Coordinates of C-alpha atoms in Angstrom, one line a residue:
X5 CA -18.2 -2.6 1.2
X6 CA -16.1 -5.6 0.2
X7 CA -12.4 -6.1 -0.1
X8 CA -12.7 -5.6 -3.8
X9 CA -14.4 -2.2 -3.3
X10 CA -11.6 -1.0 -1.0
X11 CA -9.0 -2.3 -3.5
X12 CA -10.8 -0.4 -6.3
X13 CA -10.4 2.8 -4.3
X14 CA -6.7 2.0 -3.8
X15 CA -6.4 1.4 -7.6
X16 CA -8.0 4.9 -8.2
X17 CA -5.3 6.4 -5.9
X18 CA -2.6 4.4 -7.8
X19 CA -3.9 6.1 -11.0
X20 CA -3.3 9.5 -9.3
X21 CA 0.3 8.5 -8.6
X22 CA 0.8 7.5 -12.3
X23 CA -0.6 10.8 -13.5
X24 CA 2.2 12.5 -11.4
X25 CA 4.9 10.1 -12.9
X26 CA 5.1 8.1 -9.7
X27 CA 5.1 4.3 -9.6
X28 CA 1.3 3.6 -9.4
X29 CA 0.7 2.3 -5.9
X30 CA -2.4 3.3 -3.9
X31 CA -3.5 2.5 -0.4
X32 CA -6.5 3.0 1.9
X33 CA -7.0 2.5 5.7
X34 CA -10.4 1.2 6.7
X35 CA -12.0 1.2 10.1
X36 CA -15.4 -0.3 10.7
X37 CA -16.1 -0.4 7.0
X38 CA -15.3 3.3 6.4
X39 CA -12.2 4.6 4.6
X40 CA -10.4 6.9 7.1
X41 CA -7.0 7.2 5.3
X42 CA -5.9 7.5 1.7
X43 CA -2.5 7.6 0.0
X44 CA -0.5 7.0 -3.1
X45 CA 3.2 6.8 -4.0
X46 CA 4.9 10.2 -4.1
X47 CA 8.6 9.8 -3.3
X48 CA 9.8 11.5 -6.5
X49 CA 7.6 14.5 -6.3
X50 CA 8.0 14.9 -2.5
X51 CA 11.8 14.2 -2.5
X52 CA 11.0 11.7 0.3
X53 CA 12.1 8.0 0.2
X54 CA 9.4 7.3 2.8
X55 CA 6.5 8.7 0.7
X56 CA 5.1 5.3 -0.1
X57 CA 1.3 4.8 -0.5
X58 CA 1.0 2.9 2.7
X59 CA 2.8 5.5 4.8
X60 CA 0.7 8.3 3.3
X61 CA -2.5 6.4 4.0
X62 CA -1.3 5.6 7.6
X63 CA -0.5 9.3 8.2
X64 CA -3.9 10.4 6.8
X65 CA -5.8 7.8 9.0
X66 CA -3.8 8.8 12.1
X67 CA -4.7 12.5 11.5
X68 CA -8.3 11.5 10.9
X69 CA -8.7 9.7 14.2
X70 CA -6.2 11.8 16.2
X71 CA -4.0 8.9 17.2
X72 CA -1.1 7.1 15.7
X73 CA -2.4 3.8 16.9
X74 CA -4.8 2.5 14.3
X75 CA -6.2 -0.4 16.3
X76 CA -8.8 -2.5 14.6
X77 CA -8.0 -0.9 11.2
X78 CA -7.3 -2.6 7.9
X79 CA -4.9 -1.4 5.2
X80 CA -5.6 -2.2 1.5
X81 CA -2.7 -1.6 -0.9
X82 CA -2.3 -2.4 -4.6
X83 CA 1.2 -3.8 -4.2
X84 CA 2.8 -6.1 -1.6
X85 CA 4.3 -3.8 1.1
X86 CA 8.1 -3.4 1.6
X87 CA 9.9 -3.8 4.9
X88 CA 9.6 -0.1 5.8
X89 CA 5.8 -0.1 5.2
X90 CA 5.3 -3.3 7.2
X91 CA 7.3 -1.8 10.1
X92 CA 5.0 1.3 10.0
X93 CA 1.9 -1.0 10.0
X94 CA 3.2 -2.8 13.0
X95 CA 3.9 0.4 14.9
X96 CA 0.4 1.6 14.0
X97 CA -1.1 -1.7 15.2
X98 CA -2.9 -2.4 11.9
X99 CA -5.0 -5.5 12.4
X100 CA -5.3 -6.7 8.8
X101 CA -3.3 -6.0 5.6
X102 CA -4.7 -6.8 2.2
X103 CA -2.6 -6.4 -0.9
X104 CA -3.1 -6.9 -4.6
X105 CA 0.0 -7.8 -6.7
X106 CA 3.0 -9.5 -5.3
X107 CA 6.4 -7.7 -5.2
X108 CA 9.1 -10.2 -6.1
X109 CA 12.0 -7.7 -5.5
X110 CA 11.1 -6.1 -2.2
X111 CA 7.9 -7.7 -0.9
X112 CA 7.9 -8.2 2.9
X113 CA 4.6 -10.1 3.1
X114 CA 5.7 -13.4 1.5
X115 CA 7.4 -12.8 -1.8
X116 CA 11.0 -12.1 -0.6
X117 CA 10.4 -12.5 3.2
X118 CA 7.4 -12.5 5.5
X119 CA 7.7 -10.2 8.5
X120 CA 4.1 -11.1 9.5
X121 CA 5.3 -14.6 10.5
X122 CA 8.2 -13.6 12.8
X123 CA 7.1 -14.5 16.3
X124 CA 9.9 -12.2 17.8
X125 CA 8.2 -9.1 16.5
X126 CA 5.8 -7.4 19.0
X127 CA 2.8 -7.0 16.7
X128 CA 1.1 -9.3 14.2
X129 CA -1.5 -8.7 11.6
X130 CA -3.5 -10.9 9.4
X131 CA -2.2 -10.8 5.9
X132 CA -4.1 -11.5 2.6
X133 CA -2.5 -11.2 -0.8
X134 CA -3.9 -11.5 -4.3
X135 CA -7.0 -9.4 -4.0
X136 CA -7.6 -8.1 -7.6
X137 CA -4.0 -9.1 -8.3
X138 CA -4.3 -9.1 -12.1
X139 CA -5.8 -5.6 -12.1
X140 CA -3.2 -4.3 -9.7
X141 CA -0.3 -5.9 -11.7
X142 CA -1.7 -4.5 -15.0
X143 CA -1.6 -1.0 -13.6
X144 CA 2.1 -1.4 -12.9
X145 CA 3.0 -3.2 -16.1
X146 CA 1.1 -0.6 -18.2
X147 CA 2.9 2.2 -16.4
X148 CA 6.4 0.8 -17.0
X149 CA 5.6 -0.2 -20.6
X150 CA 4.5 3.4 -21.3
X151 CA 7.6 4.8 -19.5
X152 CA 9.9 2.5 -21.7
X153 CA 8.1 3.6 -24.9
X154 CA 8.5 7.2 -23.9
X155 CA 12.2 6.7 -23.3
X156 CA 12.7 5.0 -26.7
X157 CA 10.9 7.9 -28.4
X158 CA 13.4 10.4 -27.0

């Protein structure tokens, strides 16, 4: 499977978040070409500020392999990860992170800051942004446009 195939799966998960009224972000963890973890945003429904798509996918993958160290794994996410999620990726030892749309308010992979370039940190991963960026961004803009329209209608 290609990066785009994995990002499409993440977009499907983002759609599940949107159906629950959550900001539509989805993520998958891949090891040796197989998806071993899936997640989508759910902080509102779970009453949990850490319930980001990346964290859910990391937890799912760790349960799948029986180890919190996800060595040689890749994480695909529809939106540039935040500081919290990058920290979790570092602790999990993710080897490669691929994201779709940039996040200009909280992005920690290049938009606001880039934790992946800090030599002082004990783990580093390869980062690639912009995979299916237009599709990922459209998912978010459509969601927020619908939310604003619903608020105006009330």
